[in-house]
Amino acid sequence: MKWLDAVNWTADGLVATIAQETGTGKVLMMAWMNRESLQLTVETGHAVYYSRSRQRLWHKGEESGNQQMVKDIRLDCDNDVILLEVEQKGGIACHTGRHHCFFKQLKDNQWLEVEPVLQDPNDMYQNKG
Amino acid sequence: MKWLDAVNWTADGLVATIAQETGTGKVLMMAWMNRESLQLTVETGHAVYYSRSRQRLWHKGEESGNQQMVKDIRLDCDNDVILLEVEQKGGIACHTGRHHCFFKQLKDNQWLEVEPVLQDPNDMYQNKG
């Protein structure tokens, strides 16, 4: 499809994707998509990423239930970064059980963890095989 | 320095960096940093990226004057994405003369340009060599 061809995919067939929370404006996470995951995201209305470590599609929330409902999809000037506006189910985007992934703040040459864990990851992934 | 070693640099020595505008919460752009540019960003308080196309440090605003003053620096759970909170000088982050780079919106299988050009890029880069 033409709109998929417009994306400037990496040599590995990926595009960097930022998820921003609707309402709060919080930047929740950055992940990668391939062509199939972007198409599935559009078709289903749920964020589907491509996991580079697991080398497979990653339906966000497939294990935790913390899906992202997509409200808006943007592409940047160079066609190589996507910005999603999402509603974050469960209020937790990070696998550590935090609201978002950017919880380490640089202060006095140290990374400090400045955001609370809202749910124990062991509980989030209790159904994991 | 230890805090620089904590970053999970790519094989090319880079880290993806998102710039978010303070106040509005707008995601302005995504770019890359190398070790030197991140260190310079911290030391100067201005965003310094690494341009992959030009293969050199890129002091944001060096040609346009549209510098980014850094208010906060975050690192994500995997230590491979940085989130900057910045004050965007001139109100223009994108080289196309728009407020931010994410001006193409997916609608009905088309990318529509939905944000206005605030300044003619020819005027922004008139001093470019």
Coordinates of C-alpha atoms in Angstrom, one line a residue:
Chain A
M1 CA 0.0 0.0 0.0
K2 CA 1.2 3.4 -0.9
W3 CA 1.1 4.9 2.6
L4 CA 3.3 2.1 3.8
D5 CA 5.7 2.7 1.0
A6 CA 6.0 6.3 2.1
V7 CA 7.7 5.2 5.3
N8 CA 11.5 5.4 5.2
W9 CA 12.2 1.9 6.7
T10 CA 15.6 1.0 8.1
A11 CA 17.8 -1.6 6.3
D12 CA 16.2 -4.1 8.8
G13 CA 12.7 -3.0 7.7
L14 CA 11.8 -1.1 10.9
V15 CA 10.7 2.3 11.9
A16 CA 11.1 4.0 15.3
T17 CA 7.8 4.6 17.0
I18 CA 7.0 6.9 19.9
A19 CA 3.8 6.4 22.0
Q20 CA 2.5 9.5 23.6
E21 CA -0.5 9.3 26.0
T22 CA -3.6 11.2 25.0
G23 CA -4.7 13.7 27.7
T24 CA -1.5 13.7 29.8
G25 CA 0.8 14.2 26.9
K26 CA 3.3 11.8 28.6
V27 CA 5.8 10.1 26.4
L28 CA 5.2 6.5 27.4
M29 CA 7.8 4.6 25.4
M30 CA 9.7 4.1 22.2
A31 CA 9.6 0.9 20.3
W32 CA 10.0 -0.4 16.7
M33 CA 7.5 -1.4 14.1
N34 CA 7.9 -3.3 10.9
R35 CA 5.5 -3.1 7.9
E36 CA 3.2 -5.7 9.1
S37 CA 2.9 -4.3 12.6
L38 CA 2.2 -0.8 11.4
Q39 CA -0.5 -2.2 9.1
L40 CA -2.0 -4.3 12.0
T41 CA -1.9 -1.2 14.2
V42 CA -4.0 0.7 11.7
E43 CA -6.4 -2.2 11.0
T44 CA -7.0 -3.1 14.7
G45 CA -6.7 0.3 16.4
H46 CA -4.3 -1.2 18.9
A47 CA -0.5 -0.6 18.9
V48 CA 1.4 -3.6 17.5
Y49 CA 5.2 -3.3 17.6
Y50 CA 8.0 -5.5 16.4
S51 CA 10.2 -6.9 19.2
R52 CA 13.8 -6.9 18.0
S53 CA 14.9 -9.1 20.9
R54 CA 12.2 -11.7 20.4
Q55 CA 12.1 -11.2 16.6
R56 CA 8.4 -11.3 16.3
L57 CA 5.3 -9.1 16.3
W58 CA 4.5 -7.8 19.7
H59 CA 0.8 -6.9 20.4
K60 CA 1.3 -4.4 23.2
G61 CA -0.5 -5.7 26.2
E62 CA -0.7 -9.3 25.0
E63 CA 0.5 -10.6 28.3
S64 CA -0.2 -7.7 30.7
G65 CA -3.5 -6.6 29.3
N66 CA -2.1 -3.1 29.1
Q67 CA -3.1 -2.4 25.5
Q68 CA -2.7 0.9 23.7
M69 CA -5.7 2.2 21.8
V70 CA -4.5 4.4 18.9
K71 CA -6.1 7.8 18.5
D72 CA -3.7 9.4 16.0
I73 CA -0.8 8.4 13.8
R74 CA 1.9 10.9 12.7
L75 CA 5.0 10.6 10.5
D76 CA 7.9 12.9 10.8
C77 CA 9.6 15.2 8.2
D78 CA 12.1 12.5 7.2
N79 CA 9.5 9.7 7.1
D80 CA 11.5 7.6 9.6
V81 CA 9.8 8.2 12.9
I82 CA 6.2 7.5 13.8
L83 CA 4.4 9.2 16.7
L84 CA 1.3 7.5 18.1
E85 CA -1.2 9.2 20.3
V86 CA -2.6 6.4 22.5
E87 CA -5.0 5.7 25.4
Q88 CA -3.0 3.5 27.7
K89 CA -5.1 0.7 29.2
G90 CA -4.3 0.1 32.9
G91 CA -2.3 3.3 33.1
I92 CA 0.9 1.3 32.8
A93 CA 3.1 1.3 29.7
C94 CA 6.4 0.0 31.1
H95 CA 7.2 -3.6 31.8
T96 CA 8.7 -2.5 35.1
G97 CA 5.1 -1.7 36.3
R98 CA 5.5 2.1 35.9
H99 CA 3.3 4.5 34.1
H100 CA 6.0 5.1 31.4
C101 CA 9.4 3.9 30.6
F102 CA 11.3 7.2 31.1
F103 CA 11.6 7.0 34.9
K104 CA 15.4 7.6 35.2
Q105 CA 16.3 11.2 35.6
L106 CA 19.8 12.5 35.2
K107 CA 20.8 14.5 38.3
D108 CA 24.4 15.3 39.5
N109 CA 25.9 12.7 37.1
Q110 CA 23.6 10.0 38.3
W111 CA 20.4 8.3 36.9
L112 CA 17.8 8.4 39.7
E113 CA 14.6 6.4 39.5
V114 CA 12.0 9.1 40.1
E115 CA 8.7 7.4 39.3
P116 CA 6.8 4.8 41.4
V117 CA 6.2 1.2 40.5
L118 CA 2.4 1.0 40.2
Q119 CA 2.1 -2.7 39.8
D120 CA 4.5 -5.6 40.6
P121 CA 5.7 -7.0 37.3
N122 CA 5.2 -10.5 38.7
D123 CA 1.5 -9.8 38.9
M124 CA 1.4 -8.2 35.5
Y125 CA 2.9 -11.2 33.8
Q126 CA 1.6 -14.0 36.0
N127 CA 0.0 -15.7 33.0
K128 CA 3.2 -15.6 31.0
G129 CA 4.2 -19.1 29.7
Chain B
M1 CA 32.0 8.7 33.2
K2 CA 29.7 6.3 34.9
W3 CA 26.4 7.8 33.9
L4 CA 27.5 7.7 30.2
D5 CA 28.5 4.1 30.6
A6 CA 24.9 3.3 31.8
V7 CA 23.5 4.1 28.4
N8 CA 23.0 1.1 26.2
W9 CA 24.6 2.5 23.0
T10 CA 24.0 1.0 19.6
A11 CA 26.7 -0.8 17.8
D12 CA 27.3 2.5 16.0
G13 CA 27.7 4.2 19.4
L14 CA 24.4 6.1 19.3
V15 CA 21.2 6.5 21.4
A16 CA 17.8 7.5 20.1
T17 CA 16.7 10.8 21.6
I18 CA 13.3 12.3 21.8
A19 CA 12.8 16.0 22.4
Q20 CA 9.6 17.1 24.1
E21 CA 8.6 20.7 24.6
T22 CA 8.2 21.9 28.1
G23 CA 4.8 23.5 28.7
T24 CA 3.0 22.3 25.6
G25 CA 4.2 18.6 25.9
K26 CA 4.5 18.5 22.1
V27 CA 6.9 15.8 20.9
L28 CA 9.1 18.0 18.7
M29 CA 11.5 15.5 17.0
M30 CA 13.5 12.4 17.4
A31 CA 17.3 12.4 16.6
W32 CA 20.4 10.5 17.7
M33 CA 23.2 11.3 20.1
N34 CA 26.6 9.8 20.5
R35 CA 28.6 9.9 23.7
E36 CA 30.2 13.2 23.0
S37 CA 26.9 14.9 22.1
L38 CA 25.2 13.7 25.2
Q39 CA 28.1 14.9 27.3
L40 CA 28.0 18.3 25.6
T41 CA 24.3 18.5 26.0
V42 CA 24.7 18.1 29.8
E43 CA 27.7 20.5 30.0
T44 CA 26.1 23.3 27.8
G45 CA 22.4 22.9 28.6
H46 CA 21.7 23.0 24.9
A47 CA 20.7 19.9 22.9
V48 CA 23.5 18.6 20.8
Y49 CA 22.8 15.7 18.5
Y50 CA 24.8 13.5 16.2
S51 CA 23.8 13.8 12.6
R52 CA 24.0 10.4 10.9
S53 CA 23.7 11.9 7.4
R54 CA 26.5 14.5 8.0
Q55 CA 28.4 12.2 10.3
R56 CA 29.2 15.0 12.8
L57 CA 28.0 16.7 15.9
W58 CA 24.9 18.8 15.3
H59 CA 24.4 21.7 17.7
K60 CA 20.7 22.1 17.3
G61 CA 20.0 25.6 16.1
E62 CA 23.6 26.2 14.9
E63 CA 22.3 27.5 11.6
S64 CA 18.7 28.4 12.3
G65 CA 19.2 29.9 15.8
N66 CA 16.4 27.6 17.0
Q67 CA 18.3 26.1 19.9
Q68 CA 16.8 23.8 22.5
M69 CA 17.4 24.6 26.1
V70 CA 17.4 21.4 28.1
K71 CA 15.3 21.3 31.3
D72 CA 15.3 17.5 32.1
I73 CA 17.0 14.4 30.8
R74 CA 15.4 11.0 31.2
L75 CA 16.6 7.5 30.3
D76 CA 14.2 4.6 29.6
C77 CA 13.9 1.2 31.2
D78 CA 16.2 -0.5 28.6
N79 CA 18.7 2.4 28.8
D80 CA 18.5 2.8 25.0
V81 CA 16.2 5.8 24.6
I82 CA 16.7 9.3 26.0
L83 CA 13.9 11.8 26.5
L84 CA 14.7 15.5 26.7
E85 CA 12.4 18.1 28.0
V86 CA 13.4 21.3 26.2
E87 CA 12.5 24.9 25.7
Q88 CA 12.4 25.4 21.9
K89 CA 13.8 28.7 20.9
G90 CA 11.9 30.4 18.0
G91 CA 9.1 27.9 18.5
I92 CA 10.3 26.0 15.5
A93 CA 12.0 22.5 15.8
C94 CA 11.6 21.2 12.3
H95 CA 13.9 22.1 9.4
T96 CA 10.7 22.5 7.2
G97 CA 9.8 25.6 9.3
R98 CA 7.1 23.9 11.3
H99 CA 6.7 23.8 15.1
H100 CA 7.5 20.1 15.2
C101 CA 8.5 17.3 12.9
F102 CA 5.4 15.2 13.2
F103 CA 3.2 17.1 10.8
K104 CA 2.0 14.2 8.6
Q105 CA -1.2 12.6 9.9
L106 CA -2.5 9.3 8.6
K107 CA -6.1 9.6 7.4
D108 CA -7.9 7.3 5.0
N109 CA -4.6 5.6 3.9
Q110 CA -2.9 8.9 3.2
W111 CA -0.4 11.0 5.0
L112 CA -1.8 14.6 5.2
E113 CA 0.3 17.6 6.1
V114 CA -1.8 19.1 8.9
E115 CA 0.5 21.7 10.5
P116 CA 1.4 25.1 9.1
V117 CA 4.8 26.3 8.0
L118 CA 5.7 29.1 10.4
Q119 CA 8.8 30.2 8.7
D120 CA 10.2 29.8 5.2
P121 CA 13.2 27.4 5.4
N122 CA 15.0 29.7 3.0
D123 CA 14.9 32.4 5.6
M124 CA 15.8 30.0 8.4
Y125 CA 19.0 28.9 6.7
Q126 CA 19.9 32.0 4.8
N127 CA 23.3 32.1 6.5
K128 CA 24.1 28.5 5.5
G129 CA 27.4 28.2 3.7

